[in-house]
CSV table of C-alpha atoms in Angstrom, one decimal:
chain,number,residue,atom,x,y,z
A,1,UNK,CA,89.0,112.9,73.6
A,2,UNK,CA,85.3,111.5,74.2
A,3,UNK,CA,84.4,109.6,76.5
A,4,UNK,CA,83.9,106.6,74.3
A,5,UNK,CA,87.9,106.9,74.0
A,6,UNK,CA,88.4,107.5,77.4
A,7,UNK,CA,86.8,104.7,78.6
A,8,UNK,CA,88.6,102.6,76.0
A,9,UNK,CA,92.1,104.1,77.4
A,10,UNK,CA,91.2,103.4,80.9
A,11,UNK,CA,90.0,99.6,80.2
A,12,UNK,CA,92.8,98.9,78.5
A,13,UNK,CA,95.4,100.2,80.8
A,14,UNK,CA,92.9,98.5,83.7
A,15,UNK,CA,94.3,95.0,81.7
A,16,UNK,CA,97.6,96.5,81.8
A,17,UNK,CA,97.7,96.9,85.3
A,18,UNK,CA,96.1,93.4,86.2
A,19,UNK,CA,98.8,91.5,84.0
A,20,UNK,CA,101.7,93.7,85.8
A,21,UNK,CA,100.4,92.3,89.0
A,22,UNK,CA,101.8,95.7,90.6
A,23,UNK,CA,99.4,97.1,93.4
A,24,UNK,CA,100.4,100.8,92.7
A,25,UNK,CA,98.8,100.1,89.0
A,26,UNK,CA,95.9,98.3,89.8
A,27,UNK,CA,94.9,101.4,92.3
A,28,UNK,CA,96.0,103.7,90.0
A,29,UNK,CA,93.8,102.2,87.5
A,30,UNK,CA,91.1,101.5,90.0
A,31,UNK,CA,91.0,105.3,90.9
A,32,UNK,CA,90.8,106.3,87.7
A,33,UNK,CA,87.6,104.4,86.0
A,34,UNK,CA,86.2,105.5,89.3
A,35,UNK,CA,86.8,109.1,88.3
A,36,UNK,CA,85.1,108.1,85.1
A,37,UNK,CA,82.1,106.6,86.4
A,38,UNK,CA,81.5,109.1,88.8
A,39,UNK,CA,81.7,112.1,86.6
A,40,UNK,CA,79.9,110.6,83.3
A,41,UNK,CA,76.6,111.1,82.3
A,42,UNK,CA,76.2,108.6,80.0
A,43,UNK,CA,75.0,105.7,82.5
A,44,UNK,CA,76.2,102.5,80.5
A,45,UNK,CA,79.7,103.8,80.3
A,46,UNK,CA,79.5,104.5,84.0
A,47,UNK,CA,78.2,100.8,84.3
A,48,UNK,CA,80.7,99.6,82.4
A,49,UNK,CA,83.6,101.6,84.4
A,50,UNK,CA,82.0,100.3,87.6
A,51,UNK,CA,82.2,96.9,86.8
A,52,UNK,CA,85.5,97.1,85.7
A,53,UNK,CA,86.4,98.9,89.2
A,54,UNK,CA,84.3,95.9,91.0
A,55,UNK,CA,86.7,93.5,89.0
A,56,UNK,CA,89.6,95.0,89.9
A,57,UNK,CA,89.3,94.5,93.5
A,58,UNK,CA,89.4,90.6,92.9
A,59,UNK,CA,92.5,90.7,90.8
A,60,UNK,CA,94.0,89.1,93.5
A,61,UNK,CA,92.3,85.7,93.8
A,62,UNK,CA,91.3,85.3,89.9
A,63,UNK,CA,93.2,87.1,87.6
A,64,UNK,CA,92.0,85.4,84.2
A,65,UNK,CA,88.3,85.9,85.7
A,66,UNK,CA,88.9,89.6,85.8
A,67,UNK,CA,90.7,89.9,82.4
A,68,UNK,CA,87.7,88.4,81.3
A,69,UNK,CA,85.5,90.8,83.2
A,70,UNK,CA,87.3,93.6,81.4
A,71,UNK,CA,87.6,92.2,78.0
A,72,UNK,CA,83.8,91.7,77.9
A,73,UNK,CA,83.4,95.8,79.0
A,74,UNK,CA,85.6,97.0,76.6
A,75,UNK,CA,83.4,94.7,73.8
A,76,UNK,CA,80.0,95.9,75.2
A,77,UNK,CA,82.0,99.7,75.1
A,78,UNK,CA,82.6,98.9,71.7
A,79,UNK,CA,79.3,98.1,70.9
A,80,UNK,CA,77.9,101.0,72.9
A,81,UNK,CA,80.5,103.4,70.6
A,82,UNK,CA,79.6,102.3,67.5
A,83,UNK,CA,75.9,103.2,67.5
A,84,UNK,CA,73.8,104.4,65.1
B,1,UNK,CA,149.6,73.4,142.8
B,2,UNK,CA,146.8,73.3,144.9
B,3,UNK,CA,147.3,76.7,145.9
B,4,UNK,CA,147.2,77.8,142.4
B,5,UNK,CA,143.8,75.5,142.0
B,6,UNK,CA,142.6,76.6,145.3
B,7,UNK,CA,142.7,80.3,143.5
B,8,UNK,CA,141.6,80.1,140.4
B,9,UNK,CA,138.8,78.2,142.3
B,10,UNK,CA,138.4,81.2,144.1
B,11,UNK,CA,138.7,83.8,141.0
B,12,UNK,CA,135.8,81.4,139.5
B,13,UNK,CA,133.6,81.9,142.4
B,14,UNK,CA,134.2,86.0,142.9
B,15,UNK,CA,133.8,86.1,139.0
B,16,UNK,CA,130.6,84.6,139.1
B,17,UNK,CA,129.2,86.1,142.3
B,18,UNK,CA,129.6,89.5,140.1
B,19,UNK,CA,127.7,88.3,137.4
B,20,UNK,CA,123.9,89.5,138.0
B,21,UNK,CA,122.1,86.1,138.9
B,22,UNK,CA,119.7,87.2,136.4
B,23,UNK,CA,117.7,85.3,133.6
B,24,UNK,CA,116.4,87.2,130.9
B,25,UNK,CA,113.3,88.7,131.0
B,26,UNK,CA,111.6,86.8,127.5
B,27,UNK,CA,107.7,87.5,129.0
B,28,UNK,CA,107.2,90.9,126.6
B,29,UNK,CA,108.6,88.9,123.6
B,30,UNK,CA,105.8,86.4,124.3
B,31,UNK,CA,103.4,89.5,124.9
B,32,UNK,CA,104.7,90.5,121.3
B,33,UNK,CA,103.7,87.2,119.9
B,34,UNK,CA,100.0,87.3,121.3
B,35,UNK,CA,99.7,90.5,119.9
B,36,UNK,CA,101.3,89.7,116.7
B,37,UNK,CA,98.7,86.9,116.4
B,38,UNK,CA,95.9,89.4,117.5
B,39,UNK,CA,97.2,92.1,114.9
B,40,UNK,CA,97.0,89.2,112.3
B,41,UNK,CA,93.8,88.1,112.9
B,42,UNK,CA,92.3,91.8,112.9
B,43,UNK,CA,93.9,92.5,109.7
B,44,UNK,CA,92.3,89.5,108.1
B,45,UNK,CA,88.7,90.2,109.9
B,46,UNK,CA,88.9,94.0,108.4
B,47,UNK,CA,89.7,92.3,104.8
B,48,UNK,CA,87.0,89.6,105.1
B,49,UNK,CA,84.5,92.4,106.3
B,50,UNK,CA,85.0,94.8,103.3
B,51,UNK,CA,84.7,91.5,101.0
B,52,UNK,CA,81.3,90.7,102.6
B,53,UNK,CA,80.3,94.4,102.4
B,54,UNK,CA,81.4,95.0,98.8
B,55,UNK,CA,79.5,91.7,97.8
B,56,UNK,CA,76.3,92.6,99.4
B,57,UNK,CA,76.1,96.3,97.9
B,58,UNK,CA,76.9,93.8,94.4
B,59,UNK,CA,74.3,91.8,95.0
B,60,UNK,CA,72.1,94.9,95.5
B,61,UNK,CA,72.9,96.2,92.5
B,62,UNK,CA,72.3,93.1,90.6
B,63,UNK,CA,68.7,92.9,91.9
B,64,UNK,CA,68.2,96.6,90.7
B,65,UNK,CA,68.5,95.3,87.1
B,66,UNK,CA,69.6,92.6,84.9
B,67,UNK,CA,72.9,93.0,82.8
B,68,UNK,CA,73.1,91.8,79.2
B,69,UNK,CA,76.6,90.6,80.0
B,70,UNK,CA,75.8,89.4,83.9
B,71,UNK,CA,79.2,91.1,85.0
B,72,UNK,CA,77.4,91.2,88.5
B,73,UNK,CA,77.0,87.3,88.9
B,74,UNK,CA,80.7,87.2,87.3
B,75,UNK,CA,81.9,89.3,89.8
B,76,UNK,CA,80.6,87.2,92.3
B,77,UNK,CA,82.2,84.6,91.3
B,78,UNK,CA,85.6,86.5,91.8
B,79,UNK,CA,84.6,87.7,95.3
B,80,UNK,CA,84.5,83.9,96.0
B,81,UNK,CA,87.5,83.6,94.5
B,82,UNK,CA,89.1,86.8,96.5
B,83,UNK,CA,87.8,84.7,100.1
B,84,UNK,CA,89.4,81.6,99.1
B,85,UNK,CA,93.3,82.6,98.2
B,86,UNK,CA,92.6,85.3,102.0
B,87,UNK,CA,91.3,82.1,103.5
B,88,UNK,CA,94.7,79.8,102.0
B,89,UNK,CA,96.8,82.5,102.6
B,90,UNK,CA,95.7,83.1,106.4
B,91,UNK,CA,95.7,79.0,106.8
B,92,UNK,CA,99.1,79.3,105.9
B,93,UNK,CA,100.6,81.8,108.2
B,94,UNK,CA,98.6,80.3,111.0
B,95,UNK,CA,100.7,77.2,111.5
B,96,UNK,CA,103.9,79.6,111.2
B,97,UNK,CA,102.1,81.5,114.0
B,98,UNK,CA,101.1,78.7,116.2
B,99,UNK,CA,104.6,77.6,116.1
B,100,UNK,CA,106.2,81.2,117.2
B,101,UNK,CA,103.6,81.0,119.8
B,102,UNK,CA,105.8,77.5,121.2
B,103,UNK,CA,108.3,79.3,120.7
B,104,UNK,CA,108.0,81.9,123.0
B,105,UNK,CA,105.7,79.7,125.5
B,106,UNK,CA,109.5,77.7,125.4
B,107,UNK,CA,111.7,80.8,126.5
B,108,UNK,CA,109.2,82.0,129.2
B,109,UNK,CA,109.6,78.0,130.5
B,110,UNK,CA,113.0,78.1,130.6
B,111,UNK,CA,113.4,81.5,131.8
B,112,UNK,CA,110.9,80.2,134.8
B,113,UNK,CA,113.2,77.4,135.1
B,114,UNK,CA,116.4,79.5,135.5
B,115,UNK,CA,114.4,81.4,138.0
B,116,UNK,CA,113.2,78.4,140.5
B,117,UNK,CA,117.0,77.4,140.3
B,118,UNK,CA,118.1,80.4,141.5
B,119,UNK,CA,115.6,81.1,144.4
B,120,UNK,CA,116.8,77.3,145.5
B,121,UNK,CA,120.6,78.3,145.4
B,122,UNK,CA,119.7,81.4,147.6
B,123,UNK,CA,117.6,79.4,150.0
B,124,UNK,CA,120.0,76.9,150.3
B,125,UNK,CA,122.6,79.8,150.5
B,126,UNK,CA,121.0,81.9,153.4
B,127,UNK,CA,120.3,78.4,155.2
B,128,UNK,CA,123.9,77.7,155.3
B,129,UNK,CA,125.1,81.3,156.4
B,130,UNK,CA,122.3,81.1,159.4
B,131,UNK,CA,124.0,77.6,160.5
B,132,UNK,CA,127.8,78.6,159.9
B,133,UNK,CA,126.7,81.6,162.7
B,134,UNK,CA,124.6,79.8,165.1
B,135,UNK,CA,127.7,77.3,165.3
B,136,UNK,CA,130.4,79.8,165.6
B,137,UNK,CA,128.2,81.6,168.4
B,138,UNK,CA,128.1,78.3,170.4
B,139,UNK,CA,132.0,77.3,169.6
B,140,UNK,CA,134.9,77.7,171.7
B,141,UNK,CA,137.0,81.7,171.4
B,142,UNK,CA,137.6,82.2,167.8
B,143,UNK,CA,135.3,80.2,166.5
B,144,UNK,CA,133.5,82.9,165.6
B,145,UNK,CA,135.8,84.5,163.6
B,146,UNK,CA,136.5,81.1,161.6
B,147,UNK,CA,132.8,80.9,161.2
B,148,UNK,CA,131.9,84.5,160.2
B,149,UNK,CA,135.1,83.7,157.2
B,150,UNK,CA,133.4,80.0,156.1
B,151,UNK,CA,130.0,81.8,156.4
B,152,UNK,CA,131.2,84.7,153.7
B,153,UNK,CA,132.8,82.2,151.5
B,154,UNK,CA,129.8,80.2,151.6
B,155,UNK,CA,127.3,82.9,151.0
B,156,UNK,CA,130.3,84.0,148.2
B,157,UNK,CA,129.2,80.3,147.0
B,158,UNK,CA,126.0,80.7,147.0
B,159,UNK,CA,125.6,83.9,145.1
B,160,UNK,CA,128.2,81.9,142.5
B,161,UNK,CA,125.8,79.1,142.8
B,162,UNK,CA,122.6,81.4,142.1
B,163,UNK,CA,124.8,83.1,139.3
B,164,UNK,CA,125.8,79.8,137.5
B,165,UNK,CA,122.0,78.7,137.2
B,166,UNK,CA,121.3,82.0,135.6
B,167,UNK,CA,124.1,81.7,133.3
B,168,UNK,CA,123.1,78.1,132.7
B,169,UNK,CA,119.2,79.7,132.1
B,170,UNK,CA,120.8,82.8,129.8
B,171,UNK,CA,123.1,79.9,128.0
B,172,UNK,CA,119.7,77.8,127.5
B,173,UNK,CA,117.9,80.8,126.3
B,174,UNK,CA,120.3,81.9,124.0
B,175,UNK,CA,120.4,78.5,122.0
B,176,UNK,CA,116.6,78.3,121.4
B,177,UNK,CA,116.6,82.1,120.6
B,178,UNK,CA,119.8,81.2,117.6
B,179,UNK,CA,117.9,78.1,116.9
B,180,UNK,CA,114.9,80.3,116.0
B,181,UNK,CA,116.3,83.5,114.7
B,182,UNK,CA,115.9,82.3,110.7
B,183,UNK,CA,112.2,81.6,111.4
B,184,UNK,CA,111.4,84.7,112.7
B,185,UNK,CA,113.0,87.0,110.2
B,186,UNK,CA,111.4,84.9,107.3
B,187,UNK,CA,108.3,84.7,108.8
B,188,UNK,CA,108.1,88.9,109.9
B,189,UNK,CA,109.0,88.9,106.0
B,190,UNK,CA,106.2,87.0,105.1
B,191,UNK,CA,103.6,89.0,107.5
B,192,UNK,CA,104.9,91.9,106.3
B,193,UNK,CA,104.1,90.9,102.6
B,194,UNK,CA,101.0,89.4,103.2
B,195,UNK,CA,100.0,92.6,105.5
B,196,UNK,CA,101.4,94.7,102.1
B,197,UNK,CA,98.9,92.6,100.1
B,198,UNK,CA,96.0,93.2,102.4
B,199,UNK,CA,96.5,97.2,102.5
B,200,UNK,CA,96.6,96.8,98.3
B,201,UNK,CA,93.3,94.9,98.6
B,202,UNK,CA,91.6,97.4,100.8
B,203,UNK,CA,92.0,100.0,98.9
B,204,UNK,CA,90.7,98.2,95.6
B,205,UNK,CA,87.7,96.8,98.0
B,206,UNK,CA,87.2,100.7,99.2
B,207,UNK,CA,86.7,101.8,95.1
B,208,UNK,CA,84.9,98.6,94.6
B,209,UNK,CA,82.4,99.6,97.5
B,210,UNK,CA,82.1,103.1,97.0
B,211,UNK,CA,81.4,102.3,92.8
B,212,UNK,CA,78.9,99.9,93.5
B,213,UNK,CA,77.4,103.1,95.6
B,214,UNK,CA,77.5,105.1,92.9
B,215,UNK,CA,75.7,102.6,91.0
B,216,UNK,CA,72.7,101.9,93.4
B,217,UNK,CA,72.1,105.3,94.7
B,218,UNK,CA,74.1,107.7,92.3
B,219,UNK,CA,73.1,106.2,88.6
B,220,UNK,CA,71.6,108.8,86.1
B,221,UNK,CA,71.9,111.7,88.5
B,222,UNK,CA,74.9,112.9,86.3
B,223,UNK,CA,72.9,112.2,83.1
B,224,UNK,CA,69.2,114.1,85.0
B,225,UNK,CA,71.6,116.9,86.4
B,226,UNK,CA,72.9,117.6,82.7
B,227,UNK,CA,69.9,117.8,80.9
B,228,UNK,CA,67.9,120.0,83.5
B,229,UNK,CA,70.5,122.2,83.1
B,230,UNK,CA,70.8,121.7,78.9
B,231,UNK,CA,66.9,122.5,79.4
B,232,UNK,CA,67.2,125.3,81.6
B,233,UNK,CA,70.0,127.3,80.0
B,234,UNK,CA,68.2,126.6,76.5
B,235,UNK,CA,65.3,128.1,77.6
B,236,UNK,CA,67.1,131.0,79.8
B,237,UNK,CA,66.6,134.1,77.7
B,238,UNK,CA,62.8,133.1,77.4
B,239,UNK,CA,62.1,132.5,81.1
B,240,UNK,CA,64.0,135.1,82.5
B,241,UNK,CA,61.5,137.2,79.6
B,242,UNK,CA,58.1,135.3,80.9
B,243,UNK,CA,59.2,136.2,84.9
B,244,UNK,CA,59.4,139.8,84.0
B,245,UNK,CA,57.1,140.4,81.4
B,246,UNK,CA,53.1,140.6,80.7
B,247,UNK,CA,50.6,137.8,81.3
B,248,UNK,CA,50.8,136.2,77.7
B,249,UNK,CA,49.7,133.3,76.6
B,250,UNK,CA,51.7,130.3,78.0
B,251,UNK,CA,53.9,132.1,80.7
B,252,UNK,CA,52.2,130.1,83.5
B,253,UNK,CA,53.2,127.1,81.7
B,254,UNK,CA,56.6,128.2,81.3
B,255,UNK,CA,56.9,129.3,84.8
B,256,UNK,CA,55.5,125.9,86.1
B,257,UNK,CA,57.9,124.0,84.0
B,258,UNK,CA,60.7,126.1,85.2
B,259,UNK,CA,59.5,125.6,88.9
B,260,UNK,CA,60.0,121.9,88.2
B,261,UNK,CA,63.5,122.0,87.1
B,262,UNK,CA,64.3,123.7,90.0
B,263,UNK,CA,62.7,121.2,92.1
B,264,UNK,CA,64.4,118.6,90.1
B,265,UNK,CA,67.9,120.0,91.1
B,266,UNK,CA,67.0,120.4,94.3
B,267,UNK,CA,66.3,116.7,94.7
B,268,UNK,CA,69.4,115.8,92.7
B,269,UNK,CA,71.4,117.6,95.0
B,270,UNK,CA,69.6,115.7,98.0
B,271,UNK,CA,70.2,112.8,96.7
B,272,UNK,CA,74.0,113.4,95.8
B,273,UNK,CA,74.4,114.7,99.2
B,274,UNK,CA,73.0,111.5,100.9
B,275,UNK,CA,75.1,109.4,98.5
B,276,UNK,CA,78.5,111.7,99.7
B,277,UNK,CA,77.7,111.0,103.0
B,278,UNK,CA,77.3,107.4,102.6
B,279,UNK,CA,80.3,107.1,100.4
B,280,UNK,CA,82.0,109.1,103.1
B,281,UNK,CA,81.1,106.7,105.9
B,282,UNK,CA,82.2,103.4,104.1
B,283,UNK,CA,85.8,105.7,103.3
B,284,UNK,CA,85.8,106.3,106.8
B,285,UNK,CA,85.4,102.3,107.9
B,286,UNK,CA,88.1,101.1,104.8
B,287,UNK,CA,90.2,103.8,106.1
B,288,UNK,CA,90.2,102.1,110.1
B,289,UNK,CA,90.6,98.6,108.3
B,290,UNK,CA,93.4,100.0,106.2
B,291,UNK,CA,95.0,101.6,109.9
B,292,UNK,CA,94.8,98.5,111.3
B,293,UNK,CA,96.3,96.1,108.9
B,294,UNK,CA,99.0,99.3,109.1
B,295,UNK,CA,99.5,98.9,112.8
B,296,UNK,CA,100.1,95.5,112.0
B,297,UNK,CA,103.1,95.9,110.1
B,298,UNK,CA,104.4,98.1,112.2
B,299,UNK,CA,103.6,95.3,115.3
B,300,UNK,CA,105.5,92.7,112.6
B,301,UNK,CA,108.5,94.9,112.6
B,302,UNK,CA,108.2,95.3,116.6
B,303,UNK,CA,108.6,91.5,117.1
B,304,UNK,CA,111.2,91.3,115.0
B,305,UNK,CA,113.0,93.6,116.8
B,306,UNK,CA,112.3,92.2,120.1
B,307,UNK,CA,113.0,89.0,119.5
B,308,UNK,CA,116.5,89.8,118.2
B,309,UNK,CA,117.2,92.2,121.0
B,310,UNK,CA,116.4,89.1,123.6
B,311,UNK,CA,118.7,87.3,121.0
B,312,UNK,CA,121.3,90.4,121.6
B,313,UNK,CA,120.8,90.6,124.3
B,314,UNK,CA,121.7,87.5,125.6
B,315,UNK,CA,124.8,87.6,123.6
B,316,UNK,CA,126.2,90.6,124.8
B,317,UNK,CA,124.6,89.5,129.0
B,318,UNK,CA,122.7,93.2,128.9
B,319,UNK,CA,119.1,93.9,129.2
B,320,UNK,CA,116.5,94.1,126.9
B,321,UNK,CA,114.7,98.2,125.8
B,322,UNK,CA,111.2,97.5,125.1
B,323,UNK,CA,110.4,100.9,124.5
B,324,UNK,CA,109.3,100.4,120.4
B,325,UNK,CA,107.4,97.3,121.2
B,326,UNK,CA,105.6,98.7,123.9
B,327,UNK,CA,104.8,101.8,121.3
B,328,UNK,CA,103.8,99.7,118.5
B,329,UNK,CA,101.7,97.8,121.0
B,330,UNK,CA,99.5,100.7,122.2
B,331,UNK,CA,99.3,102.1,119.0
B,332,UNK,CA,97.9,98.7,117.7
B,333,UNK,CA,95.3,98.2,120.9
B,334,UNK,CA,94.3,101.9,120.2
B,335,UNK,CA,93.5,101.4,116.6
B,336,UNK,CA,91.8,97.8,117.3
B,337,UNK,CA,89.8,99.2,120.1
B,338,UNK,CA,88.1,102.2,117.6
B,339,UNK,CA,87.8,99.7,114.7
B,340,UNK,CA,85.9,97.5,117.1
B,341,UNK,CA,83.5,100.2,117.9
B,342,UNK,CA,82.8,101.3,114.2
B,343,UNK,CA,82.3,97.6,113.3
B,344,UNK,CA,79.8,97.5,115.8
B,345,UNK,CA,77.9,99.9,113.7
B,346,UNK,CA,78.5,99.1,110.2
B,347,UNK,CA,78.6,94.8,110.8
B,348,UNK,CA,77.1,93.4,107.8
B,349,UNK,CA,74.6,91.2,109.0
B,350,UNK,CA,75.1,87.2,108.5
């Protein structure tokens, strides 16, 4: 898997966890795209994974902002993927 | 008849003098309910702090460079958002709060009132007993006897007197505790969800503080680390060949260049040490926030118990074990007092 996908996977199961409204997810989630950002090299991904993580930790008081948050990483991921 | 009323008078007034003229002792449930508050309000002020702290390491991010998307100002926006539904759902609990504090303010009242009854039946009581045997002393023969009887039955009264004030206290008691035993279980369930939802929110402040770390001090080391090295073992084979062999043409350059990857590790690992250690000491202030609001259920469940041991208690006319609260207590106090001390240190400034 590259980490293009991974990131994708993550995101994703990020929204997952924010619509479930389960804490255990949301951690679980949170945990992992810090992983991710921590051990990439490629430094938009690990931008885009640490905003995600920053979103997360506001899923309490906004939960459409951060869905929103999230959708836009996983579009600027996409764009970021696709390249030349 | 009167015999028979006569005795059961008498039965009443032996059964009573047995009865401890006692009032429960409700001060440590109101000790509970300050603390309760306290724990409350500490595991709020942890919260707010790691808010504030993740916010500012956002906002230093942001300033270190423009986004095409301006997630950072967007996340802002939810930290805002985070403060607010804290703020509403603190406002909320602290009427709930205020009103438990009445409530024990109310039993230590009427506890205090059951008291001053009693110490009046007594003084009454011994004032009695001194007169009965002062009179019988100056009497005619036998007087004294009669006296030293009516002085007995009297003090007899008295200590059914002193009795029937603390039953009347106990009785008191035990209505306002019924009357409130609904409230406090739904409101220790409520604490105890809300405290839930603030240990939950720690730890998602905790990653959020430690990535926006990772961002300001840690971006690109991952990326410089991982080419150094792409660079280094590329060019293995012909370095470790330049170190060992003849002066030729270019080997100082080669040996300079490997010089400077080495030095750019070394820096690498520097900084990546610096940010471990930062990273470590924000782990180590979430992880005291996170003890306390943790302390704080454990306080919720405490007063709980307490208040429906006083309830018990009172029921069943038996005393009242404080040993968990007065655990939970110290535990709390202990954990306040070295979250106090770090926040000294790490205090984000206004």
């Amino acid at each position: 898997m590259t980490e293009c996908e991974r990131l994708e996977e993550l995101l994703a199961a990020a929204a997952v966890a924010v619509e479930s409204e389960s804490p255990d997810a949301r951690a679980e989630a949170s945990r992992a795209l810090l992983a991710f950002q921590r051990r990439t090299a490629d430094t938009v991904l690990a931008r885009l994974a640490g905003a995600a993580v920053g979103a997360l930790a506001h899923s309490i008081g906004d939960r459409a902002g951060v869905l929103d948050v999230l959708a836009r990483c996983r579009a600027r991921r996409a764009r970021r993927c696709a390249g030349p | 008849m009167r015999i028979n009323a006569l005795w059961a008078f008498a039965v009443v007034v032996a059964w009573l003098a047995g009865c401890a003229a006692r009032v429960q002792d409700v001060r440590p449930f109101a000790g509970a309910t300050e603390a309760l508050d306290a724990a409350v309000a500490a595991a709020y002020e942890g919260t707010f702090d790691a808010v504030a702290r993740a916010e500012r390491l956002t906002a230093e991010v942001a300033d270190a460079g423009a986004d095409e998307d301006d997630r950072w100002h967007r996340l802002e926006g939810l930290s805002g958002s985070t403060r607010r539904y804290l703020a509403a759902l603190r406002g909320a609990r602290a009427a709930a709060l205020e009103s438990m504090r009445d409530h024990a303010a109310s039993l230590v009242a009427a506890a205090d009132r059951g008291r001053a009854r009693i110490e009046r039946a007594d003084a009454t009581r011994a004032s009695l007993v001194g007169f009965v045997a002062a009179a019988g002393a100056l009497g005619p023969p036998g007087a004294g006897v009669v006296g030293e009887a009516v002085g007995a039955f009297i003090a007899a009264a008295g200590e059914a007197s002193a009795a029937l004030a603390a039953h009347g206290a106990n009785a008191d008691l035990r209505r306002r505790v019924e009357a409130h035993a609904h409230a406090v279980a739904r409101l220790a369930d409520l604490l105890d969800r809300d405290l839930l939802v603030l240990d939950g929110q720690l730890v998602l402040l905790g990653d959020a503080i430690e990535s926006a770390l990772l961002e300001r001090d840690g971006a690109g080391l991952a990326a410089l680390e991982g080419s150094v090295r792409g660079w280094r073992n590329a060019e293995g084979a012909g370095l470790a060949a330049a170190m060992g062999g003849p002066d030729t043409p270019g080997r100082g350059e080669r040996l300079r260049a490997y010089a400077h990857a080495d030095e750019a590790l070394a820096r690498v690992s520097r900084r990546r040490q610096a940010l471990d250690a930062e990273v470590d000491a924000r782990r180590r202030e979430i992880g005291l926030a996170l003890a306390v609001v943790r302390a704080g259920r454990r306080t919720v469940t405490a007063w709980r118990r307490a208040h429906d041991d006083v309830r018990a208690a009172l029921a069943q006319r038996t005393t009242v074990s404080l040993d968990g609260l007065t655990l939970a207590l110290g535990e709390l106090r202990r954990r306040l007092d070295r979250l106090e001390r770090l926040s000294d240190q790490w205090r984000v400034p206004p």
